[in-house]
């Protein structure tokens, strides 16, 4: 949630387990207010080799949205979806169901 042009509040809720966590984000530069990101990072060791990505099956996120300035809510529908690619081979396949807005990340590696 954007609080000012330079600060915001991140709220992550796990409705299955019934917990939530929040933290405030402050920036010296202006926060755009029109986009949100969820990142899954493929970690690299100091020697340049990658830590193998866990074969996690699939994970589905429901009720994912961001609230921007003026209370405008943005959902994953129409978002730019990016996948992890290593050595030219995709390791994840991300999709959004246009009927309900559920965002699914599926392990696509070998």
mmCIF file of C-alpha atoms in Angstrom:
data_model
loop_
_atom_site.group_PDB
_atom_site.id
_atom_site.type_symbol
_atom_site.label_atom_id
_atom_site.label_comp_id
_atom_site.label_asym_id
_atom_site.label_seq_id
_atom_site.Cartn_x
_atom_site.Cartn_y
_atom_site.Cartn_z
ATOM 1 C CA UNK A 1 0.000 0.000 0.000
ATOM 2 C CA UNK A 2 1.426 3.395 -0.984
ATOM 3 C CA UNK A 3 1.390 5.806 1.975
ATOM 4 C CA UNK A 4 3.235 8.757 0.428
ATOM 5 C CA UNK A 5 5.154 9.277 -2.804
ATOM 6 C CA UNK A 6 8.281 8.010 -0.998
ATOM 7 C CA UNK A 7 6.956 5.340 1.356
ATOM 8 C CA UNK A 8 4.682 2.356 1.443
ATOM 9 C CA UNK A 9 3.536 -0.554 3.567
ATOM 10 C CA UNK A 10 3.920 -4.179 2.478
ATOM 11 C CA UNK A 11 1.396 -6.625 3.930
ATOM 12 C CA UNK A 12 1.795 -10.344 3.364
ATOM 13 C CA UNK A 13 -1.078 -12.523 4.611
ATOM 14 C CA UNK A 14 -1.179 -16.297 4.839
ATOM 15 C CA UNK A 15 -4.892 -16.937 5.072
ATOM 16 C CA UNK A 16 -4.387 -20.713 5.304
ATOM 17 C CA UNK A 17 -2.284 -20.427 8.465
ATOM 18 C CA UNK A 18 -3.960 -17.273 9.751
ATOM 19 C CA UNK A 19 -0.941 -14.985 10.052
ATOM 20 C CA UNK A 20 0.227 -11.738 8.521
ATOM 21 C CA UNK A 21 3.364 -9.659 8.537
ATOM 22 C CA UNK A 22 3.891 -6.033 7.593
ATOM 23 C CA UNK A 23 6.874 -3.821 6.987
ATOM 24 C CA UNK A 24 7.350 -0.247 5.888
ATOM 25 C CA UNK A 25 9.340 0.646 2.783
ATOM 26 C CA UNK A 26 10.987 4.065 2.494
ATOM 27 C CA UNK A 27 12.824 5.435 -0.518
ATOM 28 C CA UNK A 28 14.736 8.610 -1.267
ATOM 29 C CA UNK A 29 13.263 8.386 -4.762
ATOM 30 C CA UNK A 30 9.567 8.477 -5.602
ATOM 31 C CA UNK A 31 7.740 5.159 -5.527
ATOM 32 C CA UNK A 32 5.879 4.743 -8.814
ATOM 33 C CA UNK A 33 2.547 3.715 -7.309
ATOM 34 C CA UNK A 34 1.366 1.716 -10.308
ATOM 35 C CA UNK A 35 3.103 -1.640 -10.034
ATOM 36 C CA UNK A 36 4.043 -4.367 -7.591
ATOM 37 C CA UNK A 37 6.515 -7.217 -7.867
ATOM 38 C CA UNK A 38 6.816 -10.664 -6.392
ATOM 39 C CA UNK A 39 10.298 -12.070 -6.895
ATOM 40 C CA UNK A 40 11.634 -15.608 -6.822
ATOM 41 C CA UNK A 41 15.390 -15.496 -7.170
ATOM 42 C CA UNK A 42 17.673 -18.259 -8.441
ATOM 43 C CA UNK A 43 20.666 -17.925 -6.088
ATOM 44 C CA UNK A 44 24.244 -17.991 -7.376
ATOM 45 C CA UNK A 45 27.243 -19.035 -5.307
ATOM 46 C CA UNK A 46 30.418 -16.895 -5.160
ATOM 47 C CA UNK A 47 32.069 -19.346 -7.598
ATOM 48 C CA UNK A 48 29.378 -18.535 -10.197
ATOM 49 C CA UNK A 49 27.486 -21.826 -9.938
ATOM 50 C CA UNK A 50 23.763 -21.752 -9.251
ATOM 51 C CA UNK A 51 22.142 -23.399 -6.252
ATOM 52 C CA UNK A 52 19.646 -25.859 -7.756
ATOM 53 C CA UNK A 53 16.109 -24.542 -7.682
ATOM 54 C CA UNK A 54 13.864 -26.785 -5.574
ATOM 55 C CA UNK A 55 11.452 -28.932 -7.581
ATOM 56 C CA UNK A 56 8.489 -27.318 -5.846
ATOM 57 C CA UNK A 57 5.660 -28.534 -8.072
ATOM 58 C CA UNK A 58 3.343 -25.545 -8.252
ATOM 59 C CA UNK A 59 2.288 -22.697 -5.997
ATOM 60 C CA UNK A 60 -0.945 -20.735 -6.505
ATOM 61 C CA UNK A 61 -1.544 -17.265 -5.072
ATOM 62 C CA UNK A 62 -5.100 -16.011 -4.611
ATOM 63 C CA UNK A 63 -6.244 -12.554 -3.636
ATOM 64 C CA UNK A 64 -2.962 -11.032 -4.813
ATOM 65 C CA UNK A 65 -3.273 -7.300 -5.370
ATOM 66 C CA UNK A 66 -1.553 -4.010 -4.682
ATOM 67 C CA UNK A 67 -3.176 -0.808 -3.496
ATOM 68 C CA UNK A 68 -1.758 2.371 -5.004
ATOM 69 C CA UNK A 69 -2.324 6.064 -4.543
ATOM 70 C CA UNK A 70 -5.978 6.985 -4.211
ATOM 71 C CA UNK A 71 -6.839 3.413 -3.183
ATOM 72 C CA UNK A 72 -6.566 2.044 -6.746
ATOM 73 C CA UNK A 73 -6.233 -1.754 -6.602
ATOM 74 C CA UNK A 74 -4.097 -3.581 -9.171
ATOM 75 C CA UNK A 75 -4.346 -7.356 -9.713
ATOM 76 C CA UNK A 76 -2.023 -9.778 -11.560
ATOM 77 C CA UNK A 77 -4.334 -9.715 -14.611
ATOM 78 C CA UNK A 78 -2.473 -7.997 -17.439
ATOM 79 C CA UNK A 79 0.831 -8.006 -15.513
ATOM 80 C CA UNK A 80 4.173 -8.787 -17.140
ATOM 81 C CA UNK A 81 4.956 -12.353 -16.051
ATOM 82 C CA UNK A 82 8.603 -13.397 -15.976
ATOM 83 C CA UNK A 83 10.052 -16.863 -15.513
ATOM 84 C CA UNK A 84 13.421 -18.090 -14.281
ATOM 85 C CA UNK A 85 15.550 -19.230 -17.235
ATOM 86 C CA UNK A 86 18.933 -20.877 -16.716
ATOM 87 C CA UNK A 87 21.228 -21.788 -19.609
ATOM 88 C CA UNK A 88 18.390 -21.081 -22.046
ATOM 89 C CA UNK A 89 16.066 -23.586 -20.344
ATOM 90 C CA UNK A 90 12.995 -22.317 -18.434
ATOM 91 C CA UNK A 91 12.832 -23.447 -14.811
ATOM 92 C CA UNK A 92 9.426 -21.921 -14.044
ATOM 93 C CA UNK A 93 6.166 -21.367 -15.911
ATOM 94 C CA UNK A 94 3.976 -18.572 -14.562
ATOM 95 C CA UNK A 95 0.344 -17.995 -15.479
ATOM 96 C CA UNK A 96 -2.706 -16.022 -14.384
ATOM 97 C CA UNK A 97 -6.194 -17.494 -14.720
ATOM 98 C CA UNK A 98 -8.284 -14.821 -16.496
ATOM 99 C CA UNK A 99 -11.475 -16.105 -14.845
ATOM 100 C CA UNK A 100 -10.439 -15.665 -11.210
ATOM 101 C CA UNK A 101 -7.056 -13.875 -11.186
ATOM 102 C CA UNK A 102 -5.244 -16.772 -9.506
ATOM 103 C CA UNK A 103 -1.506 -16.584 -10.152
ATOM 104 C CA UNK A 104 0.293 -19.938 -10.474
ATOM 105 C CA UNK A 105 4.044 -20.560 -10.573
ATOM 106 C CA UNK A 106 4.937 -24.096 -11.709
ATOM 107 C CA UNK A 107 8.353 -25.756 -11.649
ATOM 108 C CA UNK A 108 9.177 -26.492 -15.300
ATOM 109 C CA UNK A 109 12.739 -27.802 -15.039
ATOM 110 C CA UNK A 110 13.925 -31.334 -15.636
#
